[in-house]
PDB file of C-alpha atoms in Angstrom:
ATOM      1  CA  MET A1383      14.317  31.715 -10.525  1.00 49.00           C
ATOM      2  CA  THR A1384      14.814  34.728 -11.573  1.00 51.00           C
ATOM      3  CA  SER A1385      12.715  36.999 -14.071  1.00 52.00           C
ATOM      4  CA  ASP A1386      14.808  36.060 -16.945  1.00 56.00           C
ATOM      5  CA  GLU A1387      14.547  32.394 -16.326  1.00 60.00           C
ATOM      6  CA  PRO A1388      11.925  30.663 -18.117  1.00 65.00           C
ATOM      7  CA  PRO A1389       9.243  29.296 -15.671  1.00 76.00           C
ATOM      8  CA  ARG A1390       9.750  25.532 -14.923  1.00 80.00           C
ATOM      9  CA  PRO A1391       7.141  22.936 -16.807  1.00 84.00           C
ATOM     10  CA  ILE A1392       4.187  21.696 -15.282  1.00 86.00           C
ATOM     11  CA  VAL A1393       4.817  17.520 -15.740  1.00 90.00           C
ATOM     12  CA  SER A1394       1.814  15.467 -14.266  1.00 93.00           C
ATOM     13  CA  ILE A1395       1.808  12.287 -12.638  1.00 94.00           C
ATOM     14  CA  VAL A1396      -1.208  10.257 -14.002  1.00 95.00           C
ATOM     15  CA  ILE A1397      -1.912   7.195 -11.278  1.00 93.00           C
ATOM     16  CA  PRO A1398      -5.005   4.636 -12.129  1.00 93.00           C
ATOM     17  CA  ALA A1399      -5.891   2.493  -8.721  1.00 90.00           C
ATOM     18  CA  HIS A1400      -7.746   0.120  -7.622  1.00 89.00           C
ATOM     19  CA  ASN A1401      -7.489  -0.710  -3.524  1.00 88.00           C
ATOM     20  CA  GLU A1402      -3.395   0.523  -3.349  1.00 87.00           C
ATOM     21  CA  ALA A1403      -4.465   1.909  -0.555  1.00 87.00           C
ATOM     22  CA  GLU A1404      -1.368   1.566   1.160  1.00 88.00           C
ATOM     23  CA  ASN A1405       0.723   1.556  -1.668  1.00 89.00           C
ATOM     24  CA  LEU A1406      -0.125   4.641  -2.109  1.00 90.00           C
ATOM     25  CA  PRO A1407       1.935   7.060   0.232  1.00 91.00           C
ATOM     26  CA  ILE A1408       5.015   5.423  -0.429  1.00 90.00           C
ATOM     27  CA  LEU A1409       4.338   6.584  -4.537  1.00 91.00           C
ATOM     28  CA  LEU A1410       3.106   9.934  -2.996  1.00 92.00           C
ATOM     29  CA  ARG A1411       6.051  10.385  -0.836  1.00 91.00           C
ATOM     30  CA  GLU A1412       8.694   9.605  -3.836  1.00 90.00           C
ATOM     31  CA  LEU A1413       7.311  11.396  -6.330  1.00 90.00           C
ATOM     32  CA  CYS A1414       6.733  14.229  -4.114  1.00 90.00           C
ATOM     33  CA  ALA A1415      11.019  13.922  -3.936  1.00 89.00           C
ATOM     34  CA  THR A1416      11.717  13.593  -6.589  1.00 89.00           C
ATOM     35  CA  ILE A1417      10.071  15.643  -9.103  1.00 88.00           C
ATOM     36  CA  THR A1418      10.137  18.954  -7.099  1.00 86.00           C
ATOM     37  CA  PRO A1419      13.448  19.579  -7.657  1.00 85.00           C
ATOM     38  CA  LEU A1420      12.747  19.436 -11.419  1.00 83.00           C
ATOM     39  CA  ALA A1421       9.939  20.679 -12.277  1.00 85.00           C
ATOM     40  CA  ARG A1422       6.438  21.880 -10.860  1.00 88.00           C
ATOM     41  CA  LEU A1423       3.834  19.466 -10.101  1.00 89.00           C
ATOM     42  CA  GLN A1424       0.534  17.760 -10.531  1.00 91.00           C
ATOM     43  CA  ILE A1425      -0.415  14.327  -9.148  1.00 92.00           C
ATOM     44  CA  VAL A1426      -3.539  13.244 -10.917  1.00 93.00           C
ATOM     45  CA  CYS A1427      -4.419   9.564  -9.495  1.00 93.00           C
ATOM     46  CA  VAL A1428      -7.897   7.505 -10.270  1.00 94.00           C
ATOM     47  CA  ASP A1429      -9.346   5.159  -8.098  1.00 92.00           C
ATOM     48  CA  ASP A1430     -11.191   3.425 -10.622  1.00 89.00           C
ATOM     49  CA  GLY A1431     -13.573   1.978  -7.578  1.00 87.00           C
ATOM     50  CA  SER A1432     -11.383   0.386  -4.597  1.00 88.00           C
ATOM     51  CA  THR A1433     -13.089  -0.609  -1.266  1.00 87.00           C
ATOM     52  CA  ASP A1434      -9.773  -0.870   0.575  1.00 85.00           C
ATOM     53  CA  GLY A1435      -9.817   2.549   1.472  1.00 86.00           C
ATOM     54  CA  THR A1436      -7.720   4.179  -0.902  1.00 89.00           C
ATOM     55  CA  PHE A1437      -9.799   7.084  -1.522  1.00 89.00           C
ATOM     56  CA  ALA A1438     -10.097   8.556   1.596  1.00 90.00           C
ATOM     57  CA  VAL A1439      -5.638   7.885   1.263  1.00 90.00           C
ATOM     58  CA  LEU A1440      -6.599  10.028  -1.312  1.00 91.00           C
ATOM     59  CA  LEU A1441      -8.359  12.711   0.775  1.00 90.00           C
ATOM     60  CA  ASP A1442      -6.264  13.086   2.899  1.00 90.00           C
ATOM     61  CA  ALA A1443      -3.736  12.981   0.808  1.00 89.00           C
ATOM     62  CA  ALA A1444      -5.246  16.069  -0.975  1.00 88.00           C
ATOM     63  CA  LYS A1445      -6.016  18.039   1.856  1.00 89.00           C
ATOM     64  CA  GLN A1446      -2.418  17.936   3.164  1.00 89.00           C
ATOM     65  CA  ASP A1447       0.077  19.057  -0.179  1.00 88.00           C
ATOM     66  CA  HIS A1448      -2.426  21.031  -3.046  1.00 89.00           C
ATOM     67  CA  ARG A1449      -0.116  19.286  -5.894  1.00 90.00           C
ATOM     68  CA  ILE A1450      -2.655  16.375  -5.425  1.00 90.00           C
ATOM     69  CA  LYS A1451      -5.292  15.164  -7.580  1.00 91.00           C
ATOM     70  CA  TYR A1452      -8.164  13.343  -7.276  1.00 91.00           C
ATOM     71  CA  ILE A1453     -10.297  11.862  -9.415  1.00 92.00           C
ATOM     72  CA  ARG A1454     -12.804   9.284  -8.090  1.00 92.00           C
ATOM     73  CA  LEU A1455     -14.898   7.002 -10.500  1.00 92.00           C
ATOM     74  CA  SER A1456     -18.219   5.620  -9.503  1.00 90.00           C
ATOM     75  CA  ARG A1457     -17.718   2.054 -10.183  1.00 90.00           C
ATOM     76  CA  ASN A1458     -14.752  -0.475 -11.590  1.00 88.00           C
ATOM     77  CA  PHE A1459     -14.231   0.962 -15.787  1.00 87.00           C
ATOM     78  CA  GLY A1460     -11.055  -1.148 -15.954  1.00 84.00           C
ATOM     79  CA  HIS A1461      -6.959  -0.254 -15.690  1.00 87.00           C
ATOM     80  CA  GLN A1462      -7.939   0.947 -19.618  1.00 86.00           C
ATOM     81  CA  ALA A1463      -9.853   4.289 -18.664  1.00 88.00           C
ATOM     82  CA  ALA A1464      -8.420   5.286 -15.729  1.00 90.00           C
ATOM     83  CA  LEU A1465      -6.127   6.126 -17.029  1.00 90.00           C
ATOM     84  CA  ARG A1466      -7.989   7.559 -20.085  1.00 90.00           C
ATOM     85  CA  ALA A1467      -9.915   9.616 -17.245  1.00 90.00           C
ATOM     86  CA  GLY A1468      -6.307  10.803 -16.120  1.00 91.00           C
ATOM     87  CA  LEU A1469      -4.769  12.273 -19.251  1.00 91.00           C
ATOM     88  CA  PHE A1470      -8.516  13.819 -19.562  1.00 90.00           C
ATOM     89  CA  TYR A1471      -7.923  15.632 -16.216  1.00 92.00           C
ATOM     90  CA  SER A1472      -4.078  16.442 -16.750  1.00 91.00           C
ATOM     91  CA  THR A1473      -2.763  19.583 -17.486  1.00 88.00           C
ATOM     92  CA  GLY A1474       0.717  19.896 -17.469  1.00 89.00           C
ATOM     93  CA  ASP A1475       3.127  20.227 -19.971  1.00 91.00           C
ATOM     94  CA  CYS A1476       3.495  16.877 -20.322  1.00 92.00           C
ATOM     95  CA  VAL A1477       2.237  13.563 -18.307  1.00 94.00           C
ATOM     96  CA  VAL A1478       3.565  10.528 -17.137  1.00 94.00           C
ATOM     97  CA  SER A1479       1.478   7.731 -16.913  1.00 92.00           C
ATOM     98  CA  MET A1480       2.618   5.220 -14.440  1.00 91.00           C
ATOM     99  CA  ASP A1481       0.523   2.637 -11.829  1.00 90.00           C
ATOM    100  CA  ALA A1482       0.336   2.317  -8.019  1.00 88.00           C
ATOM    101  CA  ASP A1483       1.941  -1.119  -7.397  1.00 86.00           C
ATOM    102  CA  LEU A1484       5.457   1.077  -6.430  1.00 87.00           C
ATOM    103  CA  GLN A1485       6.970  -1.353  -9.197  1.00 86.00           C
ATOM    104  CA  HIS A1486       6.827   1.280 -12.110  1.00 90.00           C
ATOM    105  CA  PRO A1487      10.072   3.192  -9.962  1.00 90.00           C
ATOM    106  CA  VAL A1488      10.021   6.650  -9.612  1.00 89.00           C
ATOM    107  CA  ARG A1489      14.025   7.279  -9.214  1.00 91.00           C
ATOM    108  CA  LEU A1490      13.313   6.454 -13.399  1.00 91.00           C
ATOM    109  CA  VAL A1491      10.674   9.493 -14.166  1.00 91.00           C
ATOM    110  CA  PRO A1492      13.387  12.220 -14.417  1.00 92.00           C
ATOM    111  CA  ASP A1493      15.893   9.490 -16.756  1.00 91.00           C
ATOM    112  CA  MET A1494      12.072  10.519 -19.143  1.00 91.00           C
ATOM    113  CA  ILE A1495      11.602  13.350 -17.699  1.00 92.00           C
ATOM    114  CA  LYS A1496      15.090  14.363 -19.597  1.00 91.00           C
ATOM    115  CA  LYS A1497      14.449  12.788 -23.040  1.00 92.00           C
ATOM    116  CA  TRP A1498      11.368  14.815 -23.098  1.00 91.00           C
ATOM    117  CA  GLN A1499      13.454  18.176 -22.790  1.00 89.00           C
ATOM    118  CA  GLU A1500      16.138  17.022 -25.577  1.00 90.00           C
ATOM    119  CA  GLY A1501      12.744  16.836 -27.837  1.00 90.00           C
ATOM    120  CA  TYR A1502      11.499  13.344 -27.755  1.00 92.00           C
ATOM    121  CA  GLU A1503       7.807  14.085 -27.556  1.00 93.00           C
ATOM    122  CA  VAL A1504       6.117   9.684 -26.260  1.00 92.00           C
ATOM    123  CA  VAL A1505       9.079   8.006 -23.447  1.00 93.00           C
ATOM    124  CA  LEU A1506       8.343   4.852 -23.438  1.00 90.00           C
ATOM    125  CA  THR A1507      10.205   2.295 -21.353  1.00 89.00           C
ATOM    126  CA  LYS A1508      10.308  -1.764 -21.620  1.00 85.00           C
ATOM    127  CA  ARG A1509      11.003  -3.333 -19.063  1.00 82.00           C
ATOM    128  CA  LYS A1510      13.505  -5.754 -18.526  1.00 77.00           C
ATOM    129  CA  GLN A1511      12.179 -10.098 -17.485  1.00 71.00           C
ATOM    130  CA  SER A1512      14.052 -10.500 -13.978  1.00 66.00           C
ATOM    131  CA  ASP A1513      15.214 -13.738 -12.998  1.00 64.00           C
ATOM    132  CA  ASP A1514      13.181 -15.080 -10.787  1.00 66.00           C
ATOM    133  CA  LEU A1515       9.932 -14.025 -12.859  1.00 64.00           C
ATOM    134  CA  PRO A1516       7.573 -17.168 -12.773  1.00 66.00           C
ATOM    135  CA  ILE A1517       7.223 -19.349 -15.994  1.00 73.00           C
ATOM    136  CA  PHE A1518       4.495 -19.448 -16.485  1.00 70.00           C
ATOM    137  CA  LYS A1519       4.368 -15.309 -15.763  1.00 70.00           C
ATOM    138  CA  ARG A1520       7.167 -14.967 -18.960  1.00 72.00           C
ATOM    139  CA  PHE A1521       5.652 -16.890 -21.559  1.00 74.00           C
ATOM    140  CA  THR A1522       1.501 -15.886 -20.976  1.00 71.00           C
ATOM    141  CA  SER A1523       3.630 -12.026 -21.012  1.00 72.00           C
ATOM    142  CA  ASP A1524       5.555 -13.085 -24.405  1.00 74.00           C
ATOM    143  CA  LEU A1525       2.274 -15.130 -26.004  1.00 76.00           C
ATOM    144  CA  PHE A1526       0.521 -11.990 -25.688  1.00 73.00           C
ATOM    145  CA  TYR A1527       2.982  -9.233 -27.674  1.00 75.00           C
ATOM    146  CA  LEU A1528       3.379 -12.477 -30.050  1.00 78.00           C
ATOM    147  CA  VAL A1529      -0.125 -12.718 -31.255  1.00 73.00           C
ATOM    148  CA  ILE A1530      -1.371  -9.052 -30.827  1.00 72.00           C
ATOM    149  CA  ASN A1531       1.347  -8.187 -33.027  1.00 70.00           C
ATOM    150  CA  GLY A1532       0.492 -11.115 -35.740  1.00 72.00           C
ATOM    151  CA  LEU A1533      -2.641  -9.660 -35.210  1.00 71.00           C
ATOM    152  CA  SER A1534      -2.662  -5.413 -35.426  1.00 70.00           C
ATOM    153  CA  ASP A1535      -2.015  -2.749 -37.519  1.00 71.00           C
ATOM    154  CA  VAL A1536       0.594  -1.752 -35.182  1.00 73.00           C
ATOM    155  CA  TYR A1537       3.293  -2.745 -33.018  1.00 76.00           C
ATOM    156  CA  ILE A1538       3.738  -3.355 -30.108  1.00 75.00           C
ATOM    157  CA  ASP A1539       7.240  -3.660 -28.683  1.00 76.00           C
ATOM    158  CA  PRO A1540       7.415  -6.606 -26.446  1.00 74.00           C
ATOM    159  CA  GLY A1541       7.595  -5.992 -22.219  1.00 72.00           C
ATOM    160  CA  SER A1542       5.965  -2.953 -22.725  1.00 76.00           C
ATOM    161  CA  ALA A1543       3.958  -1.061 -20.498  1.00 80.00           C
ATOM    162  CA  ASP A1544       1.511   1.648 -19.112  1.00 84.00           C
ATOM    163  CA  PHE A1545       5.341   3.894 -17.670  1.00 89.00           C
ATOM    164  CA  ARG A1546       5.507   6.299 -20.326  1.00 91.00           C
ATOM    165  CA  LEU A1547       5.376  10.259 -20.979  1.00 95.00           C
ATOM    166  CA  LEU A1548       3.537  11.986 -23.701  1.00 94.00           C
ATOM    167  CA  ASP A1549       3.568  15.278 -24.877  1.00 93.00           C
ATOM    168  CA  ARG A1550       0.680  18.090 -24.402  1.00 92.00           C
ATOM    169  CA  LYS A1551       0.872  17.502 -27.750  1.00 92.00           C
ATOM    170  CA  VAL A1552      -0.154  13.966 -27.511  1.00 92.00           C
ATOM    171  CA  VAL A1553      -1.648  14.075 -25.087  1.00 92.00           C
ATOM    172  CA  ASP A1554      -4.315  16.394 -26.910  1.00 91.00           C
ATOM    173  CA  VAL A1555      -4.631  13.681 -29.682  1.00 91.00           C
ATOM    174  CA  VAL A1556      -5.037  11.007 -27.237  1.00 89.00           C
ATOM    175  CA  LYS A1557      -8.101  13.151 -26.129  1.00 87.00           C
ATOM    176  CA  SER A1558      -9.758  13.930 -29.011  1.00 85.00           C
ATOM    177  CA  LEU A1559     -10.784  10.090 -29.893  1.00 84.00           C
ATOM    178  CA  SER A1560     -14.094   8.984 -29.516  1.00 76.00           C
ATOM    179  CA  GLU A1561     -13.418   5.307 -29.045  1.00 76.00           C
ATOM    180  CA  THR A1562     -15.564   3.976 -26.020  1.00 74.00           C
ATOM    181  CA  ASP A1563     -12.093   0.696 -26.283  1.00 74.00           C
ATOM    182  CA  PHE A1564      -9.511   2.394 -25.198  1.00 77.00           C
ATOM    183  CA  PHE A1565      -6.126   0.483 -25.505  1.00 79.00           C
ATOM    184  CA  LEU A1566      -3.534   2.973 -25.446  1.00 82.00           C
ATOM    185  CA  ARG A1567      -0.502   0.825 -25.648  1.00 79.00           C
ATOM    186  CA  GLY A1568      -2.020   0.487 -29.704  1.00 79.00           C
ATOM    187  CA  ILE A1569      -3.177   4.211 -29.914  1.00 84.00           C
ATOM    188  CA  ILE A1570       0.388   5.336 -29.382  1.00 86.00           C
ATOM    189  CA  PRO A1571       1.863   4.237 -31.986  1.00 84.00           C
ATOM    190  CA  TRP A1572      -0.367   4.221 -33.885  1.00 84.00           C
ATOM    191  CA  VAL A1573      -0.503   8.257 -33.566  1.00 85.00           C
ATOM    192  CA  GLY A1574       2.940   8.482 -33.932  1.00 82.00           C
ATOM    193  CA  PHE A1575       5.538  11.271 -33.013  1.00 87.00           C
ATOM    194  CA  LYS A1576       9.093  11.491 -31.937  1.00 88.00           C
ATOM    195  CA  SER A1577      10.032   8.655 -29.534  1.00 87.00           C
ATOM    196  CA  CYS A1578      12.473   6.644 -27.400  1.00 89.00           C
ATOM    197  CA  ASN A1579      12.780   3.869 -25.284  1.00 87.00           C
ATOM    198  CA  ILE A1580      14.423   3.749 -21.858  1.00 88.00           C
ATOM    199  CA  GLU A1581      14.777  -0.218 -19.986  1.00 86.00           C
ATOM    200  CA  TYR A1582      14.255  -0.570 -16.803  1.00 84.00           C
ATOM    201  CA  MET A1583      14.319  -3.156 -14.299  1.00 82.00           C
ATOM    202  CA  PRO A1584      10.535  -3.205 -12.292  1.00 79.00           C
ATOM    203  CA  ASP A1585      10.555  -3.219  -8.972  1.00 76.00           C
ATOM    204  CA  ARG A1586       8.696  -6.241  -6.173  1.00 75.00           C
ATOM    205  CA  ARG A1587       5.047  -5.117  -5.250  1.00 69.00           C
ATOM    206  CA  ARG A1588       5.345  -3.864  -1.293  1.00 67.00           C
ATOM    207  CA  PHE A1589       1.963  -4.446  -0.668  1.00 65.00           C
ATOM    208  CA  GLY A1590      -1.106  -6.440  -2.009  1.00 59.00           C
ATOM    209  CA  ASP A1591      -1.609  -9.478  -5.419  1.00 64.00           C
ATOM    210  CA  THR A1592      -1.725  -8.157  -9.171  1.00 63.00           C
ATOM    211  CA  LYS A1593      -5.087  -7.383  -9.869  1.00 58.00           C
ATOM    212  CA  TYR A1594      -4.071  -8.807 -13.535  1.00 59.00           C
ATOM    213  CA  SER A1595      -5.759 -12.542 -14.105  1.00 60.00           C
ATOM    214  CA  LEU A1596      -5.227 -15.187 -16.604  1.00 63.00           C
ATOM    215  CA  ARG A1597      -9.031 -14.010 -17.393  1.00 69.00           C
ATOM    216  CA  LYS A1598      -8.166 -10.180 -17.809  1.00 67.00           C
ATOM    217  CA  MET A1599      -5.271 -10.646 -19.236  1.00 69.00           C
ATOM    218  CA  ILE A1600      -6.918 -12.994 -22.127  1.00 70.00           C
ATOM    219  CA  SER A1601      -9.596  -9.739 -22.583  1.00 71.00           C
ATOM    220  CA  PHE A1602      -7.081  -7.244 -22.080  1.00 68.00           C
ATOM    221  CA  ALA A1603      -5.317  -9.162 -25.234  1.00 68.00           C
ATOM    222  CA  ILE A1604      -8.520  -9.619 -27.406  1.00 71.00           C
ATOM    223  CA  SER A1605      -9.731  -5.967 -26.829  1.00 70.00           C
ATOM    224  CA  GLY A1606      -5.855  -4.588 -27.685  1.00 67.00           C
ATOM    225  CA  VAL A1607      -6.382  -6.984 -30.992  1.00 69.00           C
ATOM    226  CA  VAL A1608     -10.522  -5.635 -32.124  1.00 70.00           C
ATOM    227  CA  SER A1609      -8.870  -2.132 -30.626  1.00 70.00           C
ATOM    228  CA  ASN A1610      -6.210  -2.062 -33.214  1.00 68.00           C
ATOM    229  CA  SER A1611      -6.859  -3.996 -36.184  1.00 67.00           C
ATOM    230  CA  ILE A1612      -8.983  -6.063 -38.992  1.00 68.00           C
ATOM    231  CA  ARG A1613      -5.912  -9.182 -39.531  1.00 72.00           C
ATOM    232  CA  PRO A1614      -8.817 -10.830 -37.563  1.00 73.00           C
ATOM    233  CA  LEU A1615     -11.618 -10.568 -40.032  1.00 70.00           C
ATOM    234  CA  ARG A1616      -9.083 -11.030 -42.998  1.00 73.00           C
ATOM    235  CA  ILE A1617      -8.068 -14.386 -41.710  1.00 75.00           C
ATOM    236  CA  ALA A1618     -11.697 -15.315 -41.008  1.00 73.00           C
ATOM    237  CA  THR A1619     -12.317 -14.935 -45.029  1.00 74.00           C
ATOM    238  CA  LEU A1620      -9.269 -16.642 -45.684  1.00 76.00           C
ATOM    239  CA  LEU A1621     -10.088 -19.935 -43.935  1.00 74.00           C
ATOM    240  CA  SER A1622     -13.479 -19.656 -44.882  1.00 72.00           C
ATOM    241  CA  ALA A1623     -12.659 -19.767 -48.575  1.00 73.00           C
ATOM    242  CA  MET A1624     -10.107 -22.371 -47.898  1.00 76.00           C
ATOM    243  CA  ILE A1625     -12.336 -24.472 -46.649  1.00 73.00           C
ATOM    244  CA  SER A1626     -14.983 -24.175 -48.734  1.00 71.00           C
ATOM    245  CA  GLY A1627     -12.420 -25.200 -52.064  1.00 73.00           C
ATOM    246  CA  LEU A1628     -11.446 -28.182 -50.400  1.00 72.00           C
ATOM    247  CA  ALA A1629     -15.490 -29.205 -49.420  1.00 70.00           C
ATOM    248  CA  ALA A1630     -15.940 -28.680 -53.270  1.00 72.00           C
ATOM    249  CA  LEU A1631     -12.712 -30.450 -54.876  1.00 74.00           C
ATOM    250  CA  TYR A1632     -14.615 -33.108 -52.384  1.00 71.00           C
ATOM    251  CA  MET A1633     -17.668 -32.978 -53.629  1.00 72.00           C
ATOM    252  CA  LEU A1634     -15.937 -33.480 -56.959  1.00 76.00           C
ATOM    253  CA  TYR A1635     -13.949 -36.074 -56.045  1.00 72.00           C
ATOM    254  CA  ALA A1636     -17.601 -38.000 -55.064  1.00 70.00           C
ATOM    255  CA  VAL A1637     -19.154 -37.236 -57.413  1.00 74.00           C
ATOM    256  CA  HIS A1638     -15.950 -38.174 -60.157  1.00 72.00           C
ATOM    257  CA  ILE A1639     -16.062 -41.789 -58.414  1.00 72.00           C
ATOM    258  CA  TYR A1640     -19.297 -42.306 -58.315  1.00 69.00           C
ATOM    259  CA  PHE A1641     -20.194 -41.765 -62.539  1.00 71.00           C
ATOM    260  CA  VAL A1642     -16.778 -43.552 -63.357  1.00 72.00           C
ATOM    261  CA  TYR A1643     -16.181 -46.247 -61.017  1.00 69.00           C
ATOM    262  CA  GLY A1644     -19.639 -46.810 -59.981  1.00 67.00           C
ATOM    263  CA  GLN A1645     -18.716 -46.877 -56.520  1.00 65.00           C
ATOM    264  CA  VAL A1646     -19.442 -44.989 -53.198  1.00 61.00           C
ATOM    265  CA  VAL A1647     -16.623 -42.614 -51.323  1.00 58.00           C
ATOM    266  CA  PRO A1648     -15.935 -44.658 -48.129  1.00 64.00           C
ATOM    267  CA  GLY A1649     -15.292 -43.463 -44.716  1.00 62.00           C
ATOM    268  CA  TRP A1650     -18.676 -42.594 -42.626  1.00 59.00           C
ATOM    269  CA  ALA A1651     -15.314 -41.211 -39.773  1.00 52.00           C
ATOM    270  CA  SER A1652     -13.975 -39.099 -42.321  1.00 62.00           C
ATOM    271  CA  VAL A1653     -16.841 -36.945 -42.918  1.00 69.00           C
ATOM    272  CA  VAL A1654     -17.714 -37.270 -39.150  1.00 61.00           C
ATOM    273  CA  VAL A1655     -14.583 -36.053 -38.155  1.00 62.00           C
ATOM    274  CA  VAL A1656     -14.649 -33.152 -41.565  1.00 70.00           C
ATOM    275  CA  VAL A1657     -17.883 -31.922 -40.836  1.00 74.00           C
ATOM    276  CA  CYS A1658     -17.007 -32.178 -36.715  1.00 67.00           C
ATOM    277  CA  PHE A1659     -14.131 -29.580 -38.167  1.00 71.00           C
ATOM    278  CA  ILE A1660     -15.904 -27.492 -40.015  1.00 73.00           C
ATOM    279  CA  GLY A1661     -18.509 -26.315 -37.689  1.00 74.00           C
ATOM    280  CA  GLY A1662     -16.214 -25.472 -34.951  1.00 70.00           C
ATOM    281  CA  LEU A1663     -14.597 -23.536 -36.913  1.00 72.00           C
ATOM    282  CA  GLN A1664     -17.666 -22.545 -38.295  1.00 73.00           C
ATOM    283  CA  LEU A1665     -18.419 -21.587 -34.499  1.00 72.00           C
ATOM    284  CA  LEU A1666     -14.368 -19.654 -34.283  1.00 73.00           C
ATOM    285  CA  VAL A1667     -15.291 -17.457 -36.930  1.00 75.00           C
ATOM    286  CA  MET A1668     -18.429 -15.876 -35.846  1.00 76.00           C
ATOM    287  CA  GLY A1669     -16.991 -15.547 -32.755  1.00 74.00           C
ATOM    288  CA  VAL A1670     -14.521 -13.335 -33.549  1.00 74.00           C
ATOM    289  CA  VAL A1671     -17.087 -11.487 -36.187  1.00 75.00           C
ATOM    290  CA  GLY A1672     -19.558 -11.451 -33.302  1.00 75.00           C
ATOM    291  CA  GLU A1673     -16.186  -9.587 -31.108  1.00 72.00           C
ATOM    292  CA  TYR A1674     -16.370  -7.067 -34.162  1.00 75.00           C
ATOM    293  CA  ILE A1675     -20.134  -6.925 -33.723  1.00 76.00           C
ATOM    294  CA  GLY A1676     -20.490  -6.506 -29.672  1.00 72.00           C
ATOM    295  CA  ARG A1677     -17.264  -3.508 -30.207  1.00 71.00           C
ATOM    296  CA  ILE A1678     -19.519  -1.904 -33.199  1.00 74.00           C
ATOM    297  CA  LEU A1679     -22.233  -1.842 -30.585  1.00 71.00           C
ATOM    298  CA  ARG A1680     -20.665  -0.560 -27.496  1.00 71.00           C
ATOM    299  CA  GLU A1681     -19.643   2.272 -30.447  1.00 69.00           C
ATOM    300  CA  SER A1682     -23.048   2.898 -31.014  1.00 71.00           C
ATOM    301  CA  ARG A1683     -24.534   3.684 -28.262  1.00 71.00           C
ATOM    302  CA  LYS A1684     -21.893   6.995 -27.162  1.00 75.00           C
ATOM    303  CA  ARG A1685     -21.541   6.811 -23.559  1.00 76.00           C
ATOM    304  CA  PRO A1686     -18.634   7.824 -22.066  1.00 80.00           C
ATOM    305  CA  GLY A1687     -15.925   4.913 -21.356  1.00 80.00           C
ATOM    306  CA  PHE A1688     -16.038   6.879 -17.180  1.00 85.00           C
ATOM    307  CA  VAL A1689     -18.550   8.088 -14.628  1.00 88.00           C
ATOM    308  CA  VAL A1690     -16.635  10.208 -12.507  1.00 89.00           C
ATOM    309  CA  SER A1691     -17.946  10.787  -8.613  1.00 88.00           C
ATOM    310  CA  ALA A1692     -15.870  13.308  -6.981  1.00 87.00           C
ATOM    311  CA  THR A1693     -12.840  15.194  -7.911  1.00 89.00           C
ATOM    312  CA  ASN A1694     -11.142  18.260  -7.031  1.00 88.00           C
ATOM    313  CA  MET A1695      -9.929  18.989 -10.652  1.00 83.00           C
ATOM    314  CA  ASN A1696     -11.947  20.814 -13.793  1.00 72.00           C
ATOM    315  CA  ALA A1697     -13.407  18.753 -15.140  1.00 55.00           C
ATOM    316  CA  GLN A1698     -12.033  18.423 -18.667  1.00 48.00           C
ATOM    317  CA  ALA A1699     -13.554  18.763 -22.803  1.00 36.00           C
ATOM    318  CA  GLY A1700     -13.956  15.123 -23.811  1.00 35.00           C
ATOM    319  CA  GLU A1701     -14.842  12.651 -21.044  1.00 39.00           C
TER     320      GLU A1701
END
């Protein structure tokens, strides 16, 4: 590079990792080989409470290459918290987030950087569904996006993942948000900025198993809806009003039958069914309200979204 040429941009790669000791060395080698010719590189690996030697792998890698940084969380805070930690500590002109399981193809990163250099401030990726994807996984994925887009105030493109590129100004906006419940897939479309999509076919996981069980997927979906919308509360209010209206009409009907015809409305079984239905609906509404109250409680505590136990980076404001 001559003195007249502008300095090459710094690209930060944020990698949340939980028990990925076998996959990380491969991923780090591929990133260094692919990104080094294009830009100055910073790799930020976030160890999210791993128990399989992931941190030892990161320590060894950091000794061999000063561009590899590590952040060790004090326990398993979850994928979104690990992503948040990486964003807070990264210093690049743009930040690419990707998983450590090798399913996010490194070969796509140069295309993402090119789109960023063309002026896009958010470069999203959309996962294509392979033919060998299990039917249950395909169904739950489609259901997740159907529910979250039906109930949220923002639209999340089906197939989108946490494999994305963010310009520094976008990262700074995300860092300024103080909420404890951090659902990045909903935050990114909410903050706006000029964006584009790149489709990709995910690679096969080489080692280990998926970290997302059905229970975690359900919890992730609930968090996504509650963190980004109050629409469920409005639906609960509407249902309550409808049930109350139907109950009032039924009461007027019963009074009419009694005074006009001198009869009592028959049907104890139907009454029991109606009572059970209304009781179940009330519990459902209470559960929805309880989710929001729980979120309010967590926000009022003002606890950090993550706690760092070790790092070779300088702390950034906002943790």
